[in-house]
PDB file of C-alpha atoms and ligand atoms in Angstrom:
ATOM      1  CA  GLN A 118       0.000   0.000   0.000  1.00 75.00           C
ATOM      2  CA  HIS A 119       2.922   2.346   0.694  1.00 94.00           C
ATOM      3  CA  ILE A 120       4.731   3.298  -2.474  1.00 97.00           C
ATOM      4  CA  LEU A 121       7.535   4.953  -0.553  1.00 98.00           C
ATOM      5  CA  GLU A 122       8.799   4.789   3.021  1.00 98.00           C
ATOM      6  CA  GLY A 123      11.599   6.884   4.465  1.00 97.00           C
ATOM      7  CA  LYS A 124      12.892   5.649   7.816  1.00 98.00           C
ATOM      8  CA  ASN A 125      15.185   7.815   9.945  1.00 98.00           C
ATOM      9  CA  ILE A 126      16.885   9.358   6.922  1.00 98.00           C
ATOM     10  CA  SER A 127      19.952  11.430   7.668  1.00 98.00           C
ATOM     11  CA  LYS A 128      22.348  13.178   5.322  1.00 98.00           C
ATOM     12  CA  HIS A 129      25.562  14.975   6.214  1.00 97.00           C
ATOM     13  CA  PHE A 130      27.739  17.047   3.915  1.00 96.00           C
ATOM     14  CA  ASN A 131      30.973  17.211   5.913  1.00 92.00           C
ATOM     15  CA  GLN A 132      29.950  19.331   8.915  1.00 91.00           C
ATOM     16  CA  THR A 133      26.527  20.280   7.579  1.00 95.00           C
ATOM     17  CA  ILE A 134      23.594  18.172   8.712  1.00 96.00           C
ATOM     18  CA  ALA A 135      21.192  18.536   5.769  1.00 97.00           C
ATOM     19  CA  LEU A 136      18.727  15.861   6.954  1.00 98.00           C
ATOM     20  CA  ASP A 137      18.306  14.717  10.524  1.00 97.00           C
ATOM     21  CA  ASP A 138      16.254  11.591  11.291  1.00 97.00           C
ATOM     22  CA  VAL A 139      13.448  12.199   8.775  1.00 98.00           C
ATOM     23  CA  SER A 140      10.701   9.556   8.576  1.00 98.00           C
ATOM     24  CA  PHE A 141       7.525   9.519   6.481  1.00 97.00           C
ATOM     25  CA  GLU A 142       5.612   7.401   4.015  1.00 97.00           C
ATOM     26  CA  VAL A 143       3.635   7.996   0.842  1.00 98.00           C
ATOM     27  CA  LYS A 144       0.571   5.926   0.005  1.00 97.00           C
ATOM     28  CA  LYS A 145      -0.537   4.967  -3.468  1.00 96.00           C
ATOM     29  CA  GLY A 146      -2.458   7.804  -5.122  1.00 96.00           C
ATOM     30  CA  GLU A 147      -1.355  10.346  -2.535  1.00 97.00           C
ATOM     31  CA  THR A 148       0.444  13.658  -2.982  1.00 98.00           C
ATOM     32  CA  LEU A 149       2.835  14.609  -0.194  1.00 98.00           C
ATOM     33  CA  SER A 150       3.920  18.250  -0.201  1.00 98.00           C
ATOM     34  CA  ILE A 151       7.231  19.144   1.384  1.00 98.00           C
ATOM     35  CA  ILE A 152       7.690  22.712   2.547  1.00 97.00           C
ATOM     36  CA  GLY A 153      10.407  24.566   4.398  1.00 95.00           C
ATOM     37  CA  THR A 154      12.541  27.670   4.080  1.00 93.00           C
ATOM     38  CA  SER A 155      15.584  27.812   1.846  1.00 93.00           C
ATOM     39  CA  GLY A 156      18.310  25.509   3.184  1.00 95.00           C
ATOM     40  CA  SER A 157      15.896  23.353   5.220  1.00 96.00           C
ATOM     41  CA  GLY A 158      16.815  20.235   3.219  1.00 97.00           C
ATOM     42  CA  LYS A 159      13.942  19.927   0.720  1.00 97.00           C
ATOM     43  CA  SER A 160      16.006  19.325  -2.421  1.00 96.00           C
ATOM     44  CA  THR A 161      18.427  17.090  -0.597  1.00 97.00           C
ATOM     45  CA  LEU A 162      15.544  14.930   0.631  1.00 97.00           C
ATOM     46  CA  LEU A 163      14.018  14.689  -2.848  1.00 97.00           C
ATOM     47  CA  ARG A 164      17.358  13.715  -4.381  1.00 96.00           C
ATOM     48  CA  THR A 165      17.950  10.979  -1.834  1.00 97.00           C
ATOM     49  CA  LEU A 166      14.573   9.475  -2.769  1.00 97.00           C
ATOM     50  CA  ASN A 167      15.587   8.749  -6.364  1.00 94.00           C
ATOM     51  CA  ARG A 168      19.145   7.927  -5.323  1.00 95.00           C
ATOM     52  CA  LEU A 169      20.746  10.926  -6.976  1.00 95.00           C
ATOM     53  CA  ILE A 170      22.593  11.326  -3.681  1.00 95.00           C
ATOM     54  CA  PRO A 171      23.388   8.607  -1.122  1.00 96.00           C
ATOM     55  CA  ILE A 172      22.066   8.889   2.433  1.00 97.00           C
ATOM     56  CA  SER A 173      24.312   8.867   5.507  1.00 96.00           C
ATOM     57  CA  GLY A 174      21.874   6.884   7.651  1.00 97.00           C
ATOM     58  CA  GLY A 175      18.420   5.345   7.661  1.00 98.00           C
ATOM     59  CA  GLU A 176      16.562   3.533   4.927  1.00 97.00           C
ATOM     60  CA  ILE A 177      14.409   4.296   1.890  1.00 98.00           C
ATOM     61  CA  LYS A 178      11.985   1.694   0.615  1.00 98.00           C
ATOM     62  CA  PHE A 179      10.253   1.941  -2.745  1.00 97.00           C
ATOM     63  CA  ARG A 180       7.365  -0.502  -3.201  1.00 96.00           C
ATOM     64  CA  GLY A 181       8.719  -2.431  -0.229  1.00 95.00           C
ATOM     65  CA  GLN A 182      12.244  -2.754  -1.597  1.00 96.00           C
ATOM     66  CA  ASN A 183      15.357  -0.947  -0.333  1.00 97.00           C
ATOM     67  CA  ILE A 184      16.242   1.539  -3.099  1.00 96.00           C
ATOM     68  CA  GLN A 185      19.879   0.466  -2.910  1.00 95.00           C
ATOM     69  CA  GLU A 186      18.807  -2.869  -4.395  1.00 96.00           C
ATOM     70  CA  ILE A 187      16.859  -1.494  -7.358  1.00 96.00           C
ATOM     71  CA  PRO A 188      18.667  -1.538 -10.727  1.00 95.00           C
ATOM     72  CA  GLU A 189      19.356   1.935 -12.111  1.00 92.00           C
ATOM     73  CA  ILE A 190      17.191   1.554 -15.219  1.00 90.00           C
ATOM     74  CA  GLU A 191      14.194   0.333 -13.182  1.00 92.00           C
ATOM     75  CA  LEU A 192      14.548   3.197 -10.732  1.00 94.00           C
ATOM     76  CA  ARG A 193      14.705   5.797 -13.537  1.00 92.00           C
ATOM     77  CA  ARG A 194      11.637   4.295 -15.193  1.00 93.00           C
ATOM     78  CA  GLN A 195       9.584   4.006 -12.021  1.00 95.00           C
ATOM     79  CA  ILE A 196      10.371   7.391 -10.485  1.00 97.00           C
ATOM     80  CA  GLY A 197       9.596  10.445 -12.643  1.00 96.00           C
ATOM     81  CA  TYR A 198      11.398  13.683 -11.826  1.00 96.00           C
ATOM     82  CA  VAL A 199      10.218  17.211 -12.659  1.00 96.00           C
ATOM     83  CA  LEU A 200      12.749  20.010 -12.173  1.00 94.00           C
ATOM     84  CA  GLN A 201      12.343  23.759 -11.924  1.00 92.00           C
ATOM     85  CA  GLU A 202      14.102  24.090 -15.295  1.00 90.00           C
ATOM     86  CA  PRO A 203      13.024  21.194 -17.512  1.00 90.00           C
ATOM     87  CA  ALA A 204      16.490  20.923 -19.173  1.00 91.00           C
ATOM     88  CA  LEU A 205      15.211  19.957 -22.621  1.00 95.00           C
ATOM     89  CA  PHE A 206      17.764  19.293 -25.354  1.00 96.00           C
ATOM     90  CA  PRO A 207      17.641  22.553 -27.360  1.00 96.00           C
ATOM     91  CA  HIS A 208      18.428  21.027 -30.757  1.00 96.00           C
ATOM     92  CA  TRP A 209      15.763  18.355 -30.447  1.00 97.00           C
ATOM     93  CA  THR A 210      12.060  18.689 -31.117  1.00 97.00           C
ATOM     94  CA  VAL A 211       9.525  18.291 -28.344  1.00 97.00           C
ATOM     95  CA  GLU A 212       8.676  14.875 -29.754  1.00 96.00           C
ATOM     96  CA  LYS A 213      12.277  13.689 -29.629  1.00 97.00           C
ATOM     97  CA  ASN A 214      12.846  15.064 -26.147  1.00 97.00           C
ATOM     98  CA  ILE A 215       9.987  12.964 -24.765  1.00 97.00           C
ATOM     99  CA  ALA A 216      10.807   9.903 -26.867  1.00 97.00           C
ATOM    100  CA  LEU A 217      14.330   9.700 -25.434  1.00 94.00           C
ATOM    101  CA  VAL A 218      13.047   8.464 -22.073  1.00 92.00           C
ATOM    102  CA  LEU A 219      11.168   5.633 -23.750  1.00 95.00           C
ATOM    103  CA  GLN A 220      14.108   4.707 -25.968  1.00 94.00           C
ATOM    104  CA  LEU A 221      16.159   4.296 -22.803  1.00 90.00           C
ATOM    105  CA  CYS A 222      13.426   1.911 -21.579  1.00 90.00           C
ATOM    106  CA  ASN A 223      13.754  -0.063 -24.842  1.00 92.00           C
ATOM    107  CA  TRP A 224      10.232   0.596 -26.000  1.00 95.00           C
ATOM    108  CA  PRO A 225       9.543  -0.317 -29.654  1.00 97.00           C
ATOM    109  CA  LYS A 226       9.362   2.597 -32.126  1.00 96.00           C
ATOM    110  CA  ASP A 227       5.644   2.402 -32.913  1.00 96.00           C
ATOM    111  CA  LYS A 228       4.735   2.280 -29.210  1.00 97.00           C
ATOM    112  CA  ILE A 229       6.925   5.310 -28.584  1.00 98.00           C
ATOM    113  CA  SER A 230       5.166   7.382 -31.258  1.00 97.00           C
ATOM    114  CA  GLU A 231       1.773   6.416 -29.864  1.00 97.00           C
ATOM    115  CA  ARG A 232       2.822   7.257 -26.328  1.00 97.00           C
ATOM    116  CA  VAL A 233       4.342  10.635 -27.268  1.00 98.00           C
ATOM    117  CA  GLU A 234       1.138  11.591 -29.061  1.00 97.00           C
ATOM    118  CA  ALA A 235      -0.968  10.578 -26.064  1.00 97.00           C
ATOM    119  CA  LEU A 236       1.298  12.488 -23.665  1.00 97.00           C
ATOM    120  CA  LEU A 237       1.205  15.723 -25.668  1.00 97.00           C
ATOM    121  CA  ASN A 238      -2.569  15.526 -25.880  1.00 96.00           C
ATOM    122  CA  LEU A 239      -2.749  14.713 -22.164  1.00 96.00           C
ATOM    123  CA  MET A 240      -0.788  17.888 -21.401  1.00 96.00           C
ATOM    124  CA  GLN A 241      -3.181  19.875 -23.616  1.00 95.00           C
ATOM    125  CA  MET A 242      -0.502  20.545 -26.200  1.00 96.00           C
ATOM    126  CA  PRO A 243      -2.092  19.153 -29.380  1.00 95.00           C
ATOM    127  CA  HIS A 244       0.309  16.692 -30.968  1.00 95.00           C
ATOM    128  CA  ALA A 245      -0.124  17.976 -34.530  1.00 94.00           C
ATOM    129  CA  LYS A 246       0.638  21.533 -33.443  1.00 95.00           C
ATOM    130  CA  TYR A 247       3.554  20.949 -31.081  1.00 96.00           C
ATOM    131  CA  ARG A 248       5.444  17.791 -32.031  1.00 95.00           C
ATOM    132  CA  LYS A 249       7.936  19.487 -34.347  1.00 97.00           C
ATOM    133  CA  ARG A 250       8.578  22.533 -32.181  1.00 97.00           C
ATOM    134  CA  TYR A 251      11.936  23.178 -30.560  1.00 97.00           C
ATOM    135  CA  PRO A 252      12.189  24.149 -26.877  1.00 97.00           C
ATOM    136  CA  SER A 253      13.051  27.752 -27.881  1.00 96.00           C
ATOM    137  CA  GLU A 254       9.621  27.952 -29.567  1.00 97.00           C
ATOM    138  CA  LEU A 255       7.773  27.208 -26.327  1.00 97.00           C
ATOM    139  CA  SER A 256       6.667  29.462 -23.465  1.00 96.00           C
ATOM    140  CA  GLY A 257       7.897  28.765 -19.932  1.00 95.00           C
ATOM    141  CA  GLY A 258       4.603  27.080 -19.067  1.00 96.00           C
ATOM    142  CA  GLU A 259       4.686  24.943 -22.221  1.00 97.00           C
ATOM    143  CA  LYS A 260       8.247  23.861 -21.482  1.00 97.00           C
ATOM    144  CA  GLN A 261       7.188  22.758 -18.042  1.00 97.00           C
ATOM    145  CA  ARG A 262       4.252  20.825 -19.547  1.00 97.00           C
ATOM    146  CA  ILE A 263       6.837  18.961 -21.619  1.00 97.00           C
ATOM    147  CA  GLY A 264       8.880  18.419 -18.451  1.00 97.00           C
ATOM    148  CA  ILE A 265       5.838  16.808 -16.843  1.00 97.00           C
ATOM    149  CA  ALA A 266       5.019  14.752 -19.978  1.00 97.00           C
ATOM    150  CA  ARG A 267       8.577  13.438 -19.984  1.00 96.00           C
ATOM    151  CA  ALA A 268       8.380  12.521 -16.298  1.00 97.00           C
ATOM    152  CA  LEU A 269       5.114  10.617 -16.876  1.00 97.00           C
ATOM    153  CA  ALA A 270       6.219   8.926 -20.103  1.00 96.00           C
ATOM    154  CA  ALA A 271       7.168   5.461 -18.868  1.00 95.00           C
ATOM    155  CA  PHE A 272       4.220   5.112 -16.467  1.00 96.00           C
ATOM    156  CA  PRO A 273       6.185   5.798 -13.263  1.00 96.00           C
ATOM    157  CA  ASP A 274       4.821   4.674  -9.904  1.00 96.00           C
ATOM    158  CA  LEU A 275       6.018   7.883  -8.259  1.00 98.00           C
ATOM    159  CA  VAL A 276       6.622  11.415  -9.548  1.00 98.00           C
ATOM    160  CA  LEU A 277       8.933  13.837  -7.739  1.00 98.00           C
ATOM    161  CA  PHE A 278       8.394  17.567  -8.311  1.00 98.00           C
ATOM    162  CA  ASP A 279      11.228  19.903  -7.246  1.00 96.00           C
ATOM    163  CA  GLU A 280       9.818  23.454  -7.094  1.00 96.00           C
ATOM    164  CA  PRO A 281       8.513  23.026 -10.654  1.00 96.00           C
ATOM    165  CA  PHE A 282       6.533  26.263 -10.912  1.00 96.00           C
ATOM    166  CA  SER A 283       8.648  28.726  -8.948  1.00 94.00           C
ATOM    167  CA  ALA A 284      10.116  30.315 -12.102  1.00 93.00           C
ATOM    168  CA  LEU A 285       6.700  30.873 -13.725  1.00 95.00           C
ATOM    169  CA  ASP A 286       4.510  33.974 -13.682  1.00 95.00           C
ATOM    170  CA  PRO A 287       1.503  33.769 -11.301  1.00 96.00           C
ATOM    171  CA  ILE A 288      -1.086  33.089 -14.019  1.00 96.00           C
ATOM    172  CA  THR A 289       0.880  30.293 -15.682  1.00 96.00           C
ATOM    173  CA  LYS A 290       1.683  28.903 -12.255  1.00 97.00           C
ATOM    174  CA  GLY A 291      -2.045  28.771 -11.416  1.00 97.00           C
ATOM    175  CA  GLU A 292      -2.769  26.955 -14.694  1.00 96.00           C
ATOM    176  CA  LEU A 293      -0.060  24.374 -14.073  1.00 97.00           C
ATOM    177  CA  GLN A 294      -1.283  23.804 -10.512  1.00 97.00           C
ATOM    178  CA  GLN A 295      -4.747  23.042 -11.896  1.00 97.00           C
ATOM    179  CA  GLU A 296      -3.103  20.753 -14.451  1.00 96.00           C
ATOM    180  CA  VAL A 297      -1.400  18.790 -11.667  1.00 96.00           C
ATOM    181  CA  ILE A 298      -4.734  18.439  -9.846  1.00 97.00           C
ATOM    182  CA  ARG A 299      -6.409  17.270 -13.062  1.00 96.00           C
ATOM    183  CA  LEU A 300      -3.660  14.711 -13.754  1.00 95.00           C
ATOM    184  CA  LYS A 301      -3.951  13.337 -10.253  1.00 95.00           C
ATOM    185  CA  ASP A 302      -7.707  12.846 -10.625  1.00 95.00           C
ATOM    186  CA  LYS A 303      -7.292  11.290 -14.025  1.00 94.00           C
ATOM    187  CA  LEU A 304      -4.227   9.073 -13.509  1.00 95.00           C
ATOM    188  CA  ASN A 305      -4.242   8.549  -9.736  1.00 95.00           C
ATOM    189  CA  THR A 306      -0.558   9.521  -9.704  1.00 95.00           C
ATOM    190  CA  THR A 307       1.460   9.240  -6.518  1.00 97.00           C
ATOM    191  CA  SER A 308       3.712  12.222  -6.036  1.00 98.00           C
ATOM    192  CA  ILE A 309       5.958  14.252  -3.790  1.00 98.00           C
ATOM    193  CA  PHE A 310       5.812  17.966  -4.376  1.00 98.00           C
ATOM    194  CA  VAL A 311       8.582  20.184  -3.010  1.00 97.00           C
ATOM    195  CA  THR A 312       7.839  23.898  -2.812  1.00 96.00           C
ATOM    196  CA  HIS A 313       8.614  26.931  -0.677  1.00 93.00           C
ATOM    197  CA  ASP A 314       5.127  28.295  -1.458  1.00 94.00           C
ATOM    198  CA  VAL A 315       2.923  27.371   1.503  1.00 94.00           C
ATOM    199  CA  LYS A 316      -0.319  28.013  -0.415  1.00 95.00           C
ATOM    200  CA  GLU A 317       0.800  25.713  -3.195  1.00 97.00           C
ATOM    201  CA  ALA A 318       1.767  22.998  -0.697  1.00 96.00           C
ATOM    202  CA  TYR A 319      -1.693  23.092   0.888  1.00 96.00           C
ATOM    203  CA  LEU A 320      -3.481  23.266  -2.463  1.00 96.00           C
ATOM    204  CA  LEU A 321      -1.733  20.249  -3.982  1.00 97.00           C
ATOM    205  CA  GLY A 322      -0.852  18.067  -0.996  1.00 97.00           C
ATOM    206  CA  ASP A 323      -3.113  15.462   0.609  1.00 97.00           C
ATOM    207  CA  ARG A 324      -0.564  15.694   3.391  1.00 97.00           C
ATOM    208  CA  VAL A 325       2.176  18.203   4.099  1.00 97.00           C
ATOM    209  CA  LEU A 326       5.595  17.595   5.625  1.00 97.00           C
ATOM    210  CA  ILE A 327       7.313  20.622   7.148  1.00 97.00           C
ATOM    211  CA  LEU A 328      11.112  20.594   7.165  1.00 97.00           C
ATOM    212  CA  ASN A 329      13.125  22.881   9.425  1.00 97.00           C
ATOM    213  CA  GLN A 330      16.911  22.705   9.581  1.00 96.00           C
ATOM    214  CA  GLY A 331      16.824  19.150   8.273  1.00 97.00           C
ATOM    215  CA  LYS A 332      14.213  17.902  10.729  1.00 98.00           C
ATOM    216  CA  ALA A 333      10.623  16.913   9.906  1.00 97.00           C
ATOM    217  CA  ILE A 334       8.910  19.098  12.487  1.00 96.00           C
ATOM    218  CA  GLN A 335       5.362  18.305  11.386  1.00 95.00           C
ATOM    219  CA  ILE A 336       3.491  15.987   9.030  1.00 96.00           C
ATOM    220  CA  GLY A 337      -0.249  15.792   8.484  1.00 96.00           C
ATOM    221  CA  THR A 338      -3.181  16.829   6.330  1.00 96.00           C
ATOM    222  CA  PRO A 339      -3.531  20.566   5.626  1.00 93.00           C
ATOM    223  CA  GLU A 340      -6.507  20.443   8.005  1.00 91.00           C
ATOM    224  CA  GLU A 341      -4.505  18.871  10.837  1.00 92.00           C
ATOM    225  CA  ILE A 342      -1.656  21.342  10.418  1.00 89.00           C
ATOM    226  CA  ARG A 343      -3.986  24.352  10.395  1.00 84.00           C
ATOM    227  CA  ASN A 344      -5.634  23.132  13.603  1.00 84.00           C
ATOM    228  CA  HIS A 345      -2.344  22.419  15.390  1.00 78.00           C
ATOM    229  CA  PRO A 346       0.195  24.908  14.073  1.00 70.00           C
TER     230      PRO A 346
HETATM  231  P1  ADP B 294      16.446  23.500   0.341  1.00 91.51           P
HETATM  232  O1  ADP B 294      16.179  22.666  -0.865  1.00 91.51           O
HETATM  233  O2  ADP B 294      15.393  23.366   1.396  1.00 91.51           O
HETATM  234  O3  ADP B 294      16.740  24.931   0.024  1.00 91.51           O
HETATM  235  P2  ADP B 294      18.920  22.011   0.448  1.00 91.51           P
HETATM  236  O4  ADP B 294      18.498  20.604   0.500  1.00 91.51           O
HETATM  237  O5  ADP B 294      19.368  22.557  -0.863  1.00 91.51           O
HETATM  238  O6  ADP B 294      17.765  22.932   1.053  1.00 91.51           O
HETATM  239  O7  ADP B 294      20.113  22.249   1.483  1.00 91.51           O
HETATM  240  C1  ADP B 294      20.080  21.799   2.838  1.00 91.51           C
HETATM  241  C2  ADP B 294      21.428  22.078   3.511  1.00 91.51           C
HETATM  242  O8  ADP B 294      22.428  21.213   2.950  1.00 91.51           O
HETATM  243  C3  ADP B 294      21.935  23.490   3.324  1.00 91.51           C
HETATM  244  O9  ADP B 294      22.615  23.869   4.497  1.00 91.51           O
HETATM  245  C4  ADP B 294      22.906  23.355   2.156  1.00 91.51           C
HETATM  246  O10 ADP B 294      23.885  24.354   2.218  1.00 91.51           O
HETATM  247  C5  ADP B 294      23.488  21.978   2.386  1.00 91.51           C
HETATM  248  N1  ADP B 294      23.891  21.316   1.133  1.00 91.51           N
HETATM  249  C6  ADP B 294      23.068  20.922   0.129  1.00 91.51           C
HETATM  250  N2  ADP B 294      23.754  20.332  -0.864  1.00 91.51           N
HETATM  251  C7  ADP B 294      25.075  20.357  -0.478  1.00 91.51           C
HETATM  252  C8  ADP B 294      26.293  19.885  -1.054  1.00 91.51           C
HETATM  253  N3  ADP B 294      26.311  19.258  -2.242  1.00 91.51           N
HETATM  254  N4  ADP B 294      27.440  20.104  -0.376  1.00 91.51           N
HETATM  255  C9  ADP B 294      27.426  20.691   0.831  1.00 91.51           C
HETATM  256  N5  ADP B 294      26.308  21.155   1.443  1.00 91.51           N
HETATM  257  C10 ADP B 294      25.147  20.986   0.806  1.00 91.51           C
HETATM  258  P1  ADP B 295       6.050  -3.203 -13.829  1.00 91.51           P
HETATM  259  O1  ADP B 295       5.076  -4.311 -13.585  1.00 91.51           O
HETATM  260  O2  ADP B 295       7.425  -3.455 -13.265  1.00 91.51           O
HETATM  261  O3  ADP B 295       5.514  -1.839 -13.452  1.00 91.51           O
HETATM  262  P2  ADP B 295       5.244  -2.970 -16.578  1.00 91.51           P
HETATM  263  O4  ADP B 295       4.456  -4.244 -16.726  1.00 91.51           O
HETATM  264  O5  ADP B 295       4.530  -1.685 -16.415  1.00 91.51           O
HETATM  265  O6  ADP B 295       6.317  -3.170 -15.399  1.00 91.51           O
HETATM  266  O7  ADP B 295       6.196  -2.835 -17.842  1.00 91.51           O
HETATM  267  C1  ADP B 295       7.068  -3.870 -18.230  1.00 91.51           C
HETATM  268  C2  ADP B 295       7.958  -3.350 -19.347  1.00 91.51           C
HETATM  269  O8  ADP B 295       7.181  -2.980 -20.503  1.00 91.51           O
HETATM  270  C3  ADP B 295       8.731  -2.123 -18.947  1.00 91.51           C
HETATM  271  O9  ADP B 295      10.063  -2.252 -19.389  1.00 91.51           O
HETATM  272  C4  ADP B 295       8.045  -0.956 -19.652  1.00 91.51           C
HETATM  273  O10 ADP B 295       8.980   0.011 -20.052  1.00 91.51           O
HETATM  274  C5  ADP B 295       7.415  -1.617 -20.852  1.00 91.51           C
HETATM  275  N1  ADP B 295       6.095  -1.028 -21.148  1.00 91.51           N
HETATM  276  C6  ADP B 295       5.141  -0.695 -20.275  1.00 91.51           C
HETATM  277  N2  ADP B 295       4.058  -0.195 -20.902  1.00 91.51           N
HETATM  278  C7  ADP B 295       4.345  -0.229 -22.226  1.00 91.51           C
HETATM  279  C8  ADP B 295       3.640   0.165 -23.404  1.00 91.51           C
HETATM  280  N3  ADP B 295       2.405   0.678 -23.376  1.00 91.51           N
HETATM  281  N4  ADP B 295       4.257  -0.033 -24.575  1.00 91.51           N
HETATM  282  C9  ADP B 295       5.508  -0.544 -24.642  1.00 91.51           C
HETATM  283  N5  ADP B 295       6.216  -0.918 -23.576  1.00 91.51           N
HETATM  284  C10 ADP B 295       5.650  -0.771 -22.380  1.00 91.51           C
END
């Protein structure tokens, strides 16, 4: 039932304690928001969860299995990652940028084309109109839609969002937030959403984890946190 479990996670960078005994779990279909001020350990926590950085102590289990034991290619397929800057290859079309992920998963060509078309349509970027565009021909919001499409491409069991909308103007940000809500209803995605925007955390999270100087000082539904601040 738990897609992800973090048990007593700690992370030190030399003298800096970035994460200090953090425990939590994420259920299937749930969105967990992580909030905290700059330097509280949000990005570090997210990066330990997909093994981009090793932990100093504790344990992370993904679908019941210690993430240390999961082969790299499986982990990359099963955990989608959305960054603040989508880092699309500038000389590749939108279509090719998304297809790359599926090529790495050894999908057959015809299945890849079908999937890319479905993903563009899912993100409300009509395939016929957008497939041949280059990243420089997209707005910031459109680029981030491609970032999300790419993260969802191989049907991941978990999607990690690292402050994905903080570089966008308020209107585009609002649209993308609604998009994330719509995707969750439609696909029952399980996700972790890191943000420093408290409103956004409460809007998108079924539960919210508050980090402060590397410690999880509170975790609960927005309701529970409002009632016991
Ligand atoms: P947040 O995402 O909440 O802003 P971070 O996870 O980036 O916080 O950082 C948490 C703490 O860990 C900070 O004190 C930061 O300086 C430190 N830190 C993060 N990454 C590194 C690193 N690669 N080397 C040394 N210290 C780091
Ligand atoms: P799991 O049970 O581990 O989640 P899946 O049954 O979803 O794995 O997928 C098994 C393999 O088939 C994976 O390598 C995946 O990339 C590939 N795959 C999944 N869905 C499709 C699809 N619609 N078309 C082509 N390949 C797919």
